[in-house]
Coordinates of C-alpha atoms and ligand atoms in Angstrom, one line a residue:
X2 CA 19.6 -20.4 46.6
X3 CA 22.8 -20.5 44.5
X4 CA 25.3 -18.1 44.8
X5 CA 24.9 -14.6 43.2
X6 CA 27.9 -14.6 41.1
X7 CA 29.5 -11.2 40.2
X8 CA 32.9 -10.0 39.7
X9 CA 34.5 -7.8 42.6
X10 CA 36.9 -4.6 41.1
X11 CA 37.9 -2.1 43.5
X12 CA 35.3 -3.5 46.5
X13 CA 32.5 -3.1 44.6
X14 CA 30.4 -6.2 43.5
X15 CA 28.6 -6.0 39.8
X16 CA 26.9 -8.4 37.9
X17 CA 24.6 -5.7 35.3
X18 CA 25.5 -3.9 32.5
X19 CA 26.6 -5.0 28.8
X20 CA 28.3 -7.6 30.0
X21 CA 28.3 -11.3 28.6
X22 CA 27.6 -13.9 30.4
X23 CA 28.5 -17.5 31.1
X24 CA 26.1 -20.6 32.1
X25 CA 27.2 -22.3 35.3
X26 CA 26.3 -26.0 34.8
X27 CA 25.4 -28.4 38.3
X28 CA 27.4 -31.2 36.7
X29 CA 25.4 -34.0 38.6
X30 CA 22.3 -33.1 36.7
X31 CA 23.5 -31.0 33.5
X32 CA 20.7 -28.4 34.3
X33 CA 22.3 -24.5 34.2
X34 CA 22.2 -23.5 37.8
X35 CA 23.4 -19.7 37.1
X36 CA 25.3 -16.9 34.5
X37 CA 28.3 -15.8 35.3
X38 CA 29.7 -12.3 34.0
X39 CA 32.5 -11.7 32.1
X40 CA 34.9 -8.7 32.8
X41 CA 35.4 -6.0 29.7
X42 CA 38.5 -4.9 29.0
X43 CA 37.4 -1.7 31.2
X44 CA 36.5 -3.9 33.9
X45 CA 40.2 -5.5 33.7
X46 CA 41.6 -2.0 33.6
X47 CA 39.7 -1.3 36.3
X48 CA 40.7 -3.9 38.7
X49 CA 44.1 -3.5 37.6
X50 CA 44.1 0.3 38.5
X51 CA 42.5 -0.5 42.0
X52 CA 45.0 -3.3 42.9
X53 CA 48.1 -0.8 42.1
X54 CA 46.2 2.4 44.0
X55 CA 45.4 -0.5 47.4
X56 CA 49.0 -1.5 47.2
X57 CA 50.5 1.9 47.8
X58 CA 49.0 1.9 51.0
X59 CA 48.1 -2.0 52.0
X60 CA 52.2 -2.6 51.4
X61 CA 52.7 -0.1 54.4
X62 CA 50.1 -1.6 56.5
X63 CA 50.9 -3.5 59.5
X64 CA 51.4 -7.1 59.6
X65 CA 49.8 -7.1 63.0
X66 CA 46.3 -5.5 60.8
X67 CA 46.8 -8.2 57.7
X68 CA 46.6 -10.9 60.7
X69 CA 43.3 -9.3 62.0
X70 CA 41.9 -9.4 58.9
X71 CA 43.1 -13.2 57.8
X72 CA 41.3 -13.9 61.5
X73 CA 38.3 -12.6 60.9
X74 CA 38.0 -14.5 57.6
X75 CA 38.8 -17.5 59.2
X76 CA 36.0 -17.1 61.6
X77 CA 33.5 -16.0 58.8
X78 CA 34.3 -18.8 56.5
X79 CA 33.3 -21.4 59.6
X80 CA 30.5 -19.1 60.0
X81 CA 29.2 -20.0 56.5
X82 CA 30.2 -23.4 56.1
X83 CA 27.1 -24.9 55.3
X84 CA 25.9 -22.3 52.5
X85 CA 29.1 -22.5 51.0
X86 CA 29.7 -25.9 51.1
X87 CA 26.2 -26.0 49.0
X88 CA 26.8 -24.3 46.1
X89 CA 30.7 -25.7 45.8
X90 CA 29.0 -29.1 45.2
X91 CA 26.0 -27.6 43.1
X92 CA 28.6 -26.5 40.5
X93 CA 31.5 -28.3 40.9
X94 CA 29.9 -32.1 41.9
X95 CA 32.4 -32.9 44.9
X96 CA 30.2 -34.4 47.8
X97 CA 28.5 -32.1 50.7
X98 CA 31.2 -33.9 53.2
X99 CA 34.1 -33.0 50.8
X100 CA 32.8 -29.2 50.4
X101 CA 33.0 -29.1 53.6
X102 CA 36.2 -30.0 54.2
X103 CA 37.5 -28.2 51.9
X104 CA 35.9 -25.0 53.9
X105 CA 37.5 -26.0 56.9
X106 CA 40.2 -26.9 55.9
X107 CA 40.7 -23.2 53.6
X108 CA 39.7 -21.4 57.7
X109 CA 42.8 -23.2 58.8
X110 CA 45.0 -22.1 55.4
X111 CA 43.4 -18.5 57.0
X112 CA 44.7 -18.6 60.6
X113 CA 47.8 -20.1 59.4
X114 CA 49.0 -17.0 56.8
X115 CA 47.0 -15.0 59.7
X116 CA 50.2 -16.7 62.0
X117 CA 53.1 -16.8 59.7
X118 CA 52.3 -13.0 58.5
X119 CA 53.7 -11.6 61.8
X120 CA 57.1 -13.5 61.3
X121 CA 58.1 -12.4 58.1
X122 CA 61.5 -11.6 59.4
X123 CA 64.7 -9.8 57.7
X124 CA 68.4 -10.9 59.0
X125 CA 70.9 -9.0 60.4
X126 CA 74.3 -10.0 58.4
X127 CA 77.7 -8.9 60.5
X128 CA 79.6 -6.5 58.4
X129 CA 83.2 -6.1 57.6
X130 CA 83.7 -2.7 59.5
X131 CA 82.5 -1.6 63.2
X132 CA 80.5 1.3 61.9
X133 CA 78.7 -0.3 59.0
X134 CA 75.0 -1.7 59.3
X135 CA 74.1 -4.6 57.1
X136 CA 70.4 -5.5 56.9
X137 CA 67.6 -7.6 54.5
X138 CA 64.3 -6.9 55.0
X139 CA 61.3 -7.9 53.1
X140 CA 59.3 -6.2 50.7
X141 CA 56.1 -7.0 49.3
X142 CA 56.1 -7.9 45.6
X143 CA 53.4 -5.9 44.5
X144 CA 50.0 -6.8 42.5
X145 CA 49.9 -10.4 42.0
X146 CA 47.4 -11.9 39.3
X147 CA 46.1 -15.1 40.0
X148 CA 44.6 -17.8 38.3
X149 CA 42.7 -21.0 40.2
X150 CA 41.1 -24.3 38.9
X151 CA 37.6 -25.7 39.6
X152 CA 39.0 -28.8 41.1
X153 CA 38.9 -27.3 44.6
X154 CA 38.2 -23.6 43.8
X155 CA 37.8 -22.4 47.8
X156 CA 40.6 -23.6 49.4
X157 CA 43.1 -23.0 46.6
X158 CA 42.0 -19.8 45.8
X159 CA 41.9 -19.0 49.6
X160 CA 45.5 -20.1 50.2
X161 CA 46.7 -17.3 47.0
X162 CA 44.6 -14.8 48.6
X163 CA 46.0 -15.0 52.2
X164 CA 49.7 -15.6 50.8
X165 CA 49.2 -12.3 48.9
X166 CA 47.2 -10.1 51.1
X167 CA 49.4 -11.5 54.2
X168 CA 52.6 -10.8 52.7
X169 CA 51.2 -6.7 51.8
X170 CA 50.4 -7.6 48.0
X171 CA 47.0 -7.0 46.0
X172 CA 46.0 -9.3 43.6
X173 CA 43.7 -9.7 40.4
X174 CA 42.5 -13.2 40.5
X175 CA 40.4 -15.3 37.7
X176 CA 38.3 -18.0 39.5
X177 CA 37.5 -20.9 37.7
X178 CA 34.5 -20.3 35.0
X179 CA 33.2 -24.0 35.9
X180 CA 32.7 -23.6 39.4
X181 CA 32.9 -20.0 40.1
X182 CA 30.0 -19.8 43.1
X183 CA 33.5 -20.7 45.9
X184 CA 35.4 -17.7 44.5
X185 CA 32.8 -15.4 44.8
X186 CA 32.0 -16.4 48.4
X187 CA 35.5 -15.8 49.6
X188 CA 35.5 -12.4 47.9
X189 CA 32.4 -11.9 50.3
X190 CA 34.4 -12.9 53.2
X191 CA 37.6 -10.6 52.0
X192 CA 35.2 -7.9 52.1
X193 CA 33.5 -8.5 55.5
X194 CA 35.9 -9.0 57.5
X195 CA 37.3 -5.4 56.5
X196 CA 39.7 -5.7 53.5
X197 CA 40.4 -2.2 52.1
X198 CA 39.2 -1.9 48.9
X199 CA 41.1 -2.9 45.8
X200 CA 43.4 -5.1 47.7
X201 CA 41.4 -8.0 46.4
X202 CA 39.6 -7.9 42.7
X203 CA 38.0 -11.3 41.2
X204 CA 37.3 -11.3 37.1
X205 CA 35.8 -14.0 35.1
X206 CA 35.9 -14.4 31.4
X207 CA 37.5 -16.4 28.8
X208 CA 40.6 -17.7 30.2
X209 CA 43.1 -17.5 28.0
X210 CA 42.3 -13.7 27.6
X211 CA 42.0 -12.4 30.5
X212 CA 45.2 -14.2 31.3
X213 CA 47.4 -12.7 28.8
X214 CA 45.8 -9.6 29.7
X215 CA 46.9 -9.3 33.4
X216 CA 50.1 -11.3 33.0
X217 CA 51.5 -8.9 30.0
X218 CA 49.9 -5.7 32.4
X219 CA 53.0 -3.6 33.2
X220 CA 50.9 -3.1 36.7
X221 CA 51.6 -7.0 37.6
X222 CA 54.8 -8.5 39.5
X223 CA 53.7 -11.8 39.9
X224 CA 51.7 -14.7 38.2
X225 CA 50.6 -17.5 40.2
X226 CA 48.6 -20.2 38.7
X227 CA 46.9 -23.8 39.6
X228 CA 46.2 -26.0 37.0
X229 CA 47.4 -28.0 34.2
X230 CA 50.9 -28.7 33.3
X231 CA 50.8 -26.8 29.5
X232 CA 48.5 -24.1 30.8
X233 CA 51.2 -23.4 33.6
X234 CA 53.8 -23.5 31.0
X235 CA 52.1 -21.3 28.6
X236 CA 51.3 -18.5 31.4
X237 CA 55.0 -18.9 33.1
X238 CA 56.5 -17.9 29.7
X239 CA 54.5 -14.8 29.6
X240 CA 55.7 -13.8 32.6
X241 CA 59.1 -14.9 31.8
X242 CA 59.4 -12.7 29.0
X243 CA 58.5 -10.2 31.0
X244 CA 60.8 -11.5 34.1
X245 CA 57.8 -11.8 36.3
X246 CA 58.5 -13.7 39.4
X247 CA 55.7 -16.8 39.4
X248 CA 54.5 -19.8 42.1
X249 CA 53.3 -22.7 39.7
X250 CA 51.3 -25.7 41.2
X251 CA 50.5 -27.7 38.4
X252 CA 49.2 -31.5 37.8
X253 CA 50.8 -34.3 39.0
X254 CA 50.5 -38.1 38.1
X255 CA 50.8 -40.1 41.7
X256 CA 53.2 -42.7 41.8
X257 CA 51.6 -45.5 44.7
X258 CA 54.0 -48.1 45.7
X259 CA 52.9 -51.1 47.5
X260 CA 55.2 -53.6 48.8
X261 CA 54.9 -56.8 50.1
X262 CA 55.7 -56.4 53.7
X263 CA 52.8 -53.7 53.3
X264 CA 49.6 -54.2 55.5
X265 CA 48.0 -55.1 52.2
X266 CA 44.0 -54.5 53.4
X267 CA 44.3 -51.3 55.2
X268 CA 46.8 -49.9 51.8
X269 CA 43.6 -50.8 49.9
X270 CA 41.2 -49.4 52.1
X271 CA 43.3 -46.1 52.0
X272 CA 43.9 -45.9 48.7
X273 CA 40.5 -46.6 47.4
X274 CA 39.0 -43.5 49.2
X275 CA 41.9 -41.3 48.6
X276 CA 42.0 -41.8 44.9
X277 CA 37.7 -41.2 44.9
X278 CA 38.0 -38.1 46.2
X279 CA 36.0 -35.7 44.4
X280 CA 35.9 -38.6 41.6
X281 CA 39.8 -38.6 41.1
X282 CA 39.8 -34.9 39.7
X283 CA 43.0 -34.3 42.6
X284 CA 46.2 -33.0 41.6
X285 CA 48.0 -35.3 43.8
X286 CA 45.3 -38.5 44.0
X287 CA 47.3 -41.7 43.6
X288 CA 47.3 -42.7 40.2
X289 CA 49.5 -44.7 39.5
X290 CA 49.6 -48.0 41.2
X291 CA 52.7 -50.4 41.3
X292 CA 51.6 -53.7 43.2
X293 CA 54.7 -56.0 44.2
X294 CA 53.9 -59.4 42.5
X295 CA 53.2 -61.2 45.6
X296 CA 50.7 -59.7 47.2
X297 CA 49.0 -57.9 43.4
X298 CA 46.2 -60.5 43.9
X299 CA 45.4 -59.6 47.8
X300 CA 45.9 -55.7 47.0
X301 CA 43.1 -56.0 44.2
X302 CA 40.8 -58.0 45.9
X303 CA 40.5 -55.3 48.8
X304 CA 40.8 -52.4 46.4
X305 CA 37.6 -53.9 44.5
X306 CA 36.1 -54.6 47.7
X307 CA 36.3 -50.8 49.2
X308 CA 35.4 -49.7 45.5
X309 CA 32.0 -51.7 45.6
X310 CA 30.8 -49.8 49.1
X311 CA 30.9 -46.6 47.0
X312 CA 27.7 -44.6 46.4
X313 CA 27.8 -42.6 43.1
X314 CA 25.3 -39.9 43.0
X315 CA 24.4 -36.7 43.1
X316 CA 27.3 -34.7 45.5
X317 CA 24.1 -33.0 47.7
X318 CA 22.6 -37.0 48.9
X319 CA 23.6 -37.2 52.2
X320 CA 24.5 -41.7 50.9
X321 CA 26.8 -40.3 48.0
X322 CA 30.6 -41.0 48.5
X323 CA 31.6 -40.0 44.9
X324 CA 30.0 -37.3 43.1
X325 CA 30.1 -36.6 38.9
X326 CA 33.0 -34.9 36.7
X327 CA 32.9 -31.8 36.8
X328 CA 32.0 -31.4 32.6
X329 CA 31.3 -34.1 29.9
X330 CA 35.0 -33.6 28.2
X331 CA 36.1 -35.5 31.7
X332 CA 34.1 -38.4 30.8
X333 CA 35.4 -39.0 27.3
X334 CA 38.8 -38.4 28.9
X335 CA 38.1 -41.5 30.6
X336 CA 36.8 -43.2 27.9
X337 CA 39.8 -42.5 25.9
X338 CA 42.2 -43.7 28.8
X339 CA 39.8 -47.1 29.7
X340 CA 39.9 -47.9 25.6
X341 CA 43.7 -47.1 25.0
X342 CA 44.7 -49.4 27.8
X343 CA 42.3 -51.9 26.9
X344 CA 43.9 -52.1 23.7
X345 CA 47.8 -52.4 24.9
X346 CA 46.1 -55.8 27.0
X347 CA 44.8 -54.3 30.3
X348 CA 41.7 -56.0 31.4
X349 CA 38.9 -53.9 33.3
X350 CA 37.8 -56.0 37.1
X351 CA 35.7 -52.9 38.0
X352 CA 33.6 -50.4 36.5
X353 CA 34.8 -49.0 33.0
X354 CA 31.8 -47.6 31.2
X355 CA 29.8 -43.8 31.6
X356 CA 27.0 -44.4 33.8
X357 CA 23.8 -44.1 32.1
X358 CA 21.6 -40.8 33.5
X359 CA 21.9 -37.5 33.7
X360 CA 24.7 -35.5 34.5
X361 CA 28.6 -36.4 33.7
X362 CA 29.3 -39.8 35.7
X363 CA 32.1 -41.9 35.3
X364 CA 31.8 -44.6 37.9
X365 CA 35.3 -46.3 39.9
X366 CA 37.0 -48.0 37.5
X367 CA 40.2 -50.5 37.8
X368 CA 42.3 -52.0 35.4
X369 CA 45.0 -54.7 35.5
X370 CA 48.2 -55.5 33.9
X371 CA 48.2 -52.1 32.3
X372 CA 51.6 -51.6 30.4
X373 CA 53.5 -48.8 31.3
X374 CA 53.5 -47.6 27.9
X375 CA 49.3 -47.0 28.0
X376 CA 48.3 -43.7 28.0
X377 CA 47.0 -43.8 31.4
X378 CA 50.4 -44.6 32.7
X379 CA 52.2 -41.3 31.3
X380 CA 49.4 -38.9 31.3
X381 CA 47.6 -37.4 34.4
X382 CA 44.2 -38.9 34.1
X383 CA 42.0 -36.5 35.9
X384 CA 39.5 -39.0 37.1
X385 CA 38.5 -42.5 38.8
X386 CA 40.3 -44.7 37.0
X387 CA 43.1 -46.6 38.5
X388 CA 45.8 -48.5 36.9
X389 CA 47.4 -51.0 38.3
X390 CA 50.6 -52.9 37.4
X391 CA 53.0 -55.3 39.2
X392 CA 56.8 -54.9 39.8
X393 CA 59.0 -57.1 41.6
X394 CA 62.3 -55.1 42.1
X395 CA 62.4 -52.1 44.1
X396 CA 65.0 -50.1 41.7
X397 CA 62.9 -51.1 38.8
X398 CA 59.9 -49.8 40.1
X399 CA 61.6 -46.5 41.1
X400 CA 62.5 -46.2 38.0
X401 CA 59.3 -46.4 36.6
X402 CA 58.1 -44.3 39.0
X403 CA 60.4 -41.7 38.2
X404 CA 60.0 -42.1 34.5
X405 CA 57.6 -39.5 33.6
X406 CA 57.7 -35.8 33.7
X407 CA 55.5 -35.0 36.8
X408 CA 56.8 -34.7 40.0
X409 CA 53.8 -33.6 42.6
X410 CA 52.8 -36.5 45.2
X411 CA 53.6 -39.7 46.0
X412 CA 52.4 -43.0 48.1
X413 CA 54.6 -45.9 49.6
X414 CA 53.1 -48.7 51.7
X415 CA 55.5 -50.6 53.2
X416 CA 56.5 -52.7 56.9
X417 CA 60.1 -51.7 56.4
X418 CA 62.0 -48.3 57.5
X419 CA 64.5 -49.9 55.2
X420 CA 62.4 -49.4 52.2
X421 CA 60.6 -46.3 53.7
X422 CA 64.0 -44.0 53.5
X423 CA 65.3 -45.7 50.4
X424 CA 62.0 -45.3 48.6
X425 CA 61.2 -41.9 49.7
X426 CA 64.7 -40.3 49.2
X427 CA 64.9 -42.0 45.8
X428 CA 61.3 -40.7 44.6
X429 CA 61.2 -37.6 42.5
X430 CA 58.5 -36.1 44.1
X431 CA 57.7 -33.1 46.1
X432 CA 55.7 -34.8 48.3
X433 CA 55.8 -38.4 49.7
X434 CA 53.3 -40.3 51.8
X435 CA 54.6 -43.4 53.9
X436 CA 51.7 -45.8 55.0
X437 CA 48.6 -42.5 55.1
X438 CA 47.5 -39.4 53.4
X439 CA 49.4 -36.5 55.4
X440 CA 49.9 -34.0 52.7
X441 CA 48.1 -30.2 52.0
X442 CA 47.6 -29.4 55.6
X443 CA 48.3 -25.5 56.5
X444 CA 51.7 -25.9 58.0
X445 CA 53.0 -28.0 55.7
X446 CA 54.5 -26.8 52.3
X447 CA 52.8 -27.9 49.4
X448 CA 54.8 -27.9 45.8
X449 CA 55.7 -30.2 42.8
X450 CA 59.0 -31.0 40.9
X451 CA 60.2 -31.6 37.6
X452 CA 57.0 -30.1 35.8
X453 CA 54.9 -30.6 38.5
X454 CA 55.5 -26.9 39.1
X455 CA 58.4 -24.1 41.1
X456 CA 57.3 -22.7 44.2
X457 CA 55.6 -24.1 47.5
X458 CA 52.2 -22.9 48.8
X459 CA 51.4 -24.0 52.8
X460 CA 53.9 -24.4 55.6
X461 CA 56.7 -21.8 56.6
X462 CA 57.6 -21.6 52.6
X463 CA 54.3 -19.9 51.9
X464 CA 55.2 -16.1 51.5
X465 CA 58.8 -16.9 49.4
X466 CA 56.8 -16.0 46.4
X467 CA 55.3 -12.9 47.8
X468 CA 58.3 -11.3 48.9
X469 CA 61.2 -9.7 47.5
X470 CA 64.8 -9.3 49.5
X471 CA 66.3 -5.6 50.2
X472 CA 70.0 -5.9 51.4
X473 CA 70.6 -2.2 53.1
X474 CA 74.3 -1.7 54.0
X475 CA 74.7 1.7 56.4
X476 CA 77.6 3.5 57.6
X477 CA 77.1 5.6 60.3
Ligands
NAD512 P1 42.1 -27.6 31.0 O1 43.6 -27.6 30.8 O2 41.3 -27.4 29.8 O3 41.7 -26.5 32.0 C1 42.1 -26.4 33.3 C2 41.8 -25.1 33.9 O4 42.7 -24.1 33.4 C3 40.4 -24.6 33.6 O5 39.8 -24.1 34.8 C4 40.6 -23.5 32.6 O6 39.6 -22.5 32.7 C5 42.0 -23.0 32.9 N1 42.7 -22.5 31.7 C6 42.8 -23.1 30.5 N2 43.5 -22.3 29.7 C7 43.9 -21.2 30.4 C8 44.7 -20.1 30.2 N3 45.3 -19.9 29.0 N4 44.9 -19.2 31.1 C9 44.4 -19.4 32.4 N5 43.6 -20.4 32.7 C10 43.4 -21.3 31.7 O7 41.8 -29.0 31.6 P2 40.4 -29.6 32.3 O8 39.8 -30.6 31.3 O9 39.5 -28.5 32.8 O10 41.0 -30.3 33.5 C11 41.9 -31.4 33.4 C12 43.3 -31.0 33.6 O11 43.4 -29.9 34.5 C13 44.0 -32.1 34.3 O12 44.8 -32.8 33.5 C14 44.8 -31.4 35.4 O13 46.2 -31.4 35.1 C15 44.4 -30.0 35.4 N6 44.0 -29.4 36.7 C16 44.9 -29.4 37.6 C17 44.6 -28.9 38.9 C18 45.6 -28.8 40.0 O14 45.2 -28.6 41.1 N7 46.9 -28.9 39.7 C19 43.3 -28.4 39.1 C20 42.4 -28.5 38.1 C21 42.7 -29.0 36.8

């Protein structure tokens, strides 16, 4: 049975009445799998009204309490694992294993806020004067709207709500329309494990509605937003002009270096499952690949060789290892990315045409000696195509690396802690992996530069954007 999608205003969850509706698509098969509601402009009001009346008293409430409640979410969500995990590939096409994953991996984002909330400290700042009292402490911000992609719906929208709701904010949030079922779920978790009503309120509709909507709401202090790089721009100046505080995690384009002291088979190995994952639609999958010129033949040769023990299928066969796009405008994405490279004289050694069945499959796909002026080089490709060009100078290739606007992850293989610290204090990137994937856990901050986004969400950085600082100077 998939998910009974509804929206969730002021603890309440509602699916009937004049309401229109969305089809939710399984994207492995292109058969509609449900109908999603959309919120009215009462329902908005509604939710909106709910999350400033919860505020007044959830802002008061103790952090000791928020903990209790992130706990018990974290033990419901490992609870439901399996049903969960279901639908999340039923209607956004990642694998069973990589669902999840993702839902263990959102229990821990849980416990962690569920941790960090009870350490929200203020400082005590020594005044100028024996009998004066200087103090910050830290105040919630107040209702936070919230908007999260399909890419990994559960454990993105999880870490906004446990940010929010640990730091004593309520929040409107609009899940994403093309996988919804993961949204609707955690709302079910919010509200068993004993989340007051109105502190959490999910909407659906047409995006770029309801977000102007809540953003340009007097009611809302705060945008946060995952997603693409113009969306986030486009929602960040609404609440700019409004002087909104915001947390923006937006796409990134992967930089992967690979040097010649590198342990060239196991960088391949690594690389070829990381970029897969969920079919390449990961903000910070490698991308970008920059082979040094000596070992570009040996790197390809066991890239191709990991990319031909792939299964491409259907997400819910327990022999699938890559699962479809998640609509059909992903696919010609591709196409458009394979073709424009193609014609600036890359040559495609693996994959590079839409699978013919049904459903929205692009298979692993590698191309060589693709310029750095193809599309695919400058653009975040969204997908499983991987690009891969040589360099032979390590400035050179920092450069390049640095030369586009994104700033989110990067990769380095290399033998050398020579290279290793030069590389990775030269990248312009939030995030930089040396010889492994170690990036997105709970306790680590997560965050892009440049327009790769403001604002970190993980690690001890996780409630900065969900508090605001009150100096209080007393003389006694
Ligand atoms: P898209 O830009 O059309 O949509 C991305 C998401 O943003 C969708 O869920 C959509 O509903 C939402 N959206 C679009 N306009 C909006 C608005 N005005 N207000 C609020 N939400 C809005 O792109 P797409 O084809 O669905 O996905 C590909 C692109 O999405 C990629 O290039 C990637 O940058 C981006 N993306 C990034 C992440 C991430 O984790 N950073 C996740 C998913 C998608």
């Amino acid at each position: 049975m998939y998910e009974q999608l509804a929206l969730y205003i002021d603890g309440n969850f509602t699916r009937d009445g004049e309401r229109q509706q969305q089809d939710v698509i399984n994207p492995a098969t292109g058969v509609t799998i449900g109908k999603l509601p959309h919120a009215t402009r009462a329902d908005l009001d509604q939710a909106l009204e709910a999350a400033q009346n919860a505020f007044e008293t959830w802002r008061k409430s103790s952090p000791l309490d928020r903990s209790k409640v992130l706990r018990r979410v974290a033990e419901l969500a490992r609870e439901r694992v399996d049903g969960i995990a279901r639908n999340i590939t039923m209607d956004g096409g990642k694998t069973l294993a990589e669902a999840k994953g993702e839902v263990m991996g959102a229990a821990e984002h849980a416990e962690w806020h569920a941790e960090e909330c009870r350490r929200t400290y203020g400082r005590v700042i020594p005044p100028r004067a024996p009998h004066i009292r200087q103090i910050t402490v830290r105040e919630p911000v107040g209702v936070c709207a919230a908007f999260t992609p399909w890419n990994f719906p559960f454990v993105l929208s999880m870490r906004k709500i446990a940010a929010a709701i640990g730091a004593g904010c309520t929040l409107v949030m609009k899940g994403p329309e093309e996988s919804p079922s993961a949204v609707v779920a955690l709302a079910r978790l919010f509200h068993d494990a004993g989340l007051p009503p109105g502190c959490l309120n999910i909407v659906w509709g047409i995006p770029s509605e309801v977000s102007e909507y809540l953003i340009t709401s007097p009611i809302v202090r705060k945008v946060s937003f995952t997603g693409s790089i113009p969306v986030g721009k486009h929602l960040a100046a609404l609440a700019a002009a409004r002087m909104k505080r915001i947390t923006m995690e937006l796409g990134g384009h992967s930089p992967v270096l690979v040097f010649e002291d590198a342990e060239i088979e196991k960088a391949a190995q690594t690389l070829a499952i990381l970029k897969m994952r969920h079919a390449g639609q990961v903000c910070m999958a490698p991308s970008r690949f920059y082979v040094h010129e000596k070992v570009y033949d040996r790197f390809l040769d066991g890239l191709t060789k990991a990319l031909s023990t792939l299964t491409v299928g259907d997400g819910l066969l327990p022999d699938t290892n890559m699962g479809p796009l998640v609509r059909e405008r992903r696919v010609h994405a591709m196409e458009t990315l394979v073709s424009d490279s193609v014609e600036r004289g890359a040559k495609i050694i693996f994959g590079g045409e839409r699978l013919k069945r049904d459903g929205f499959f692009f298979p692993p796909t590698v191309m060589t000696e693709v310029s750095d002026t193809a599309k695919v080089m400058m653009e975040e490709p969204f997908g499983p195509v991987v690009p891969v060009a040589r360099f032979s100078d390590t400035d050179d290739v920092l450069r390049r690396a640095n030369s586009v606007p994104y700033g989110l992850a990067s990769y380095v293989f290399t033998g050398s802690l020579k290279t290793s610290r030069y590389v990775s204090s030269n990248l312009e990137a939030g995030m930089v992996n040396i010889n492994h994937f170690g990036i997105a856990l709970a306790e680590t901050p997560m965050g892009g530069v440049k327009e790769s986004g403001i604002g970190s969400e993980g690690g001890t950085e996780t409630f900065e954007g969900y508090f605001l600082t009150k100096f209080i100077s007393e003389a006694s």
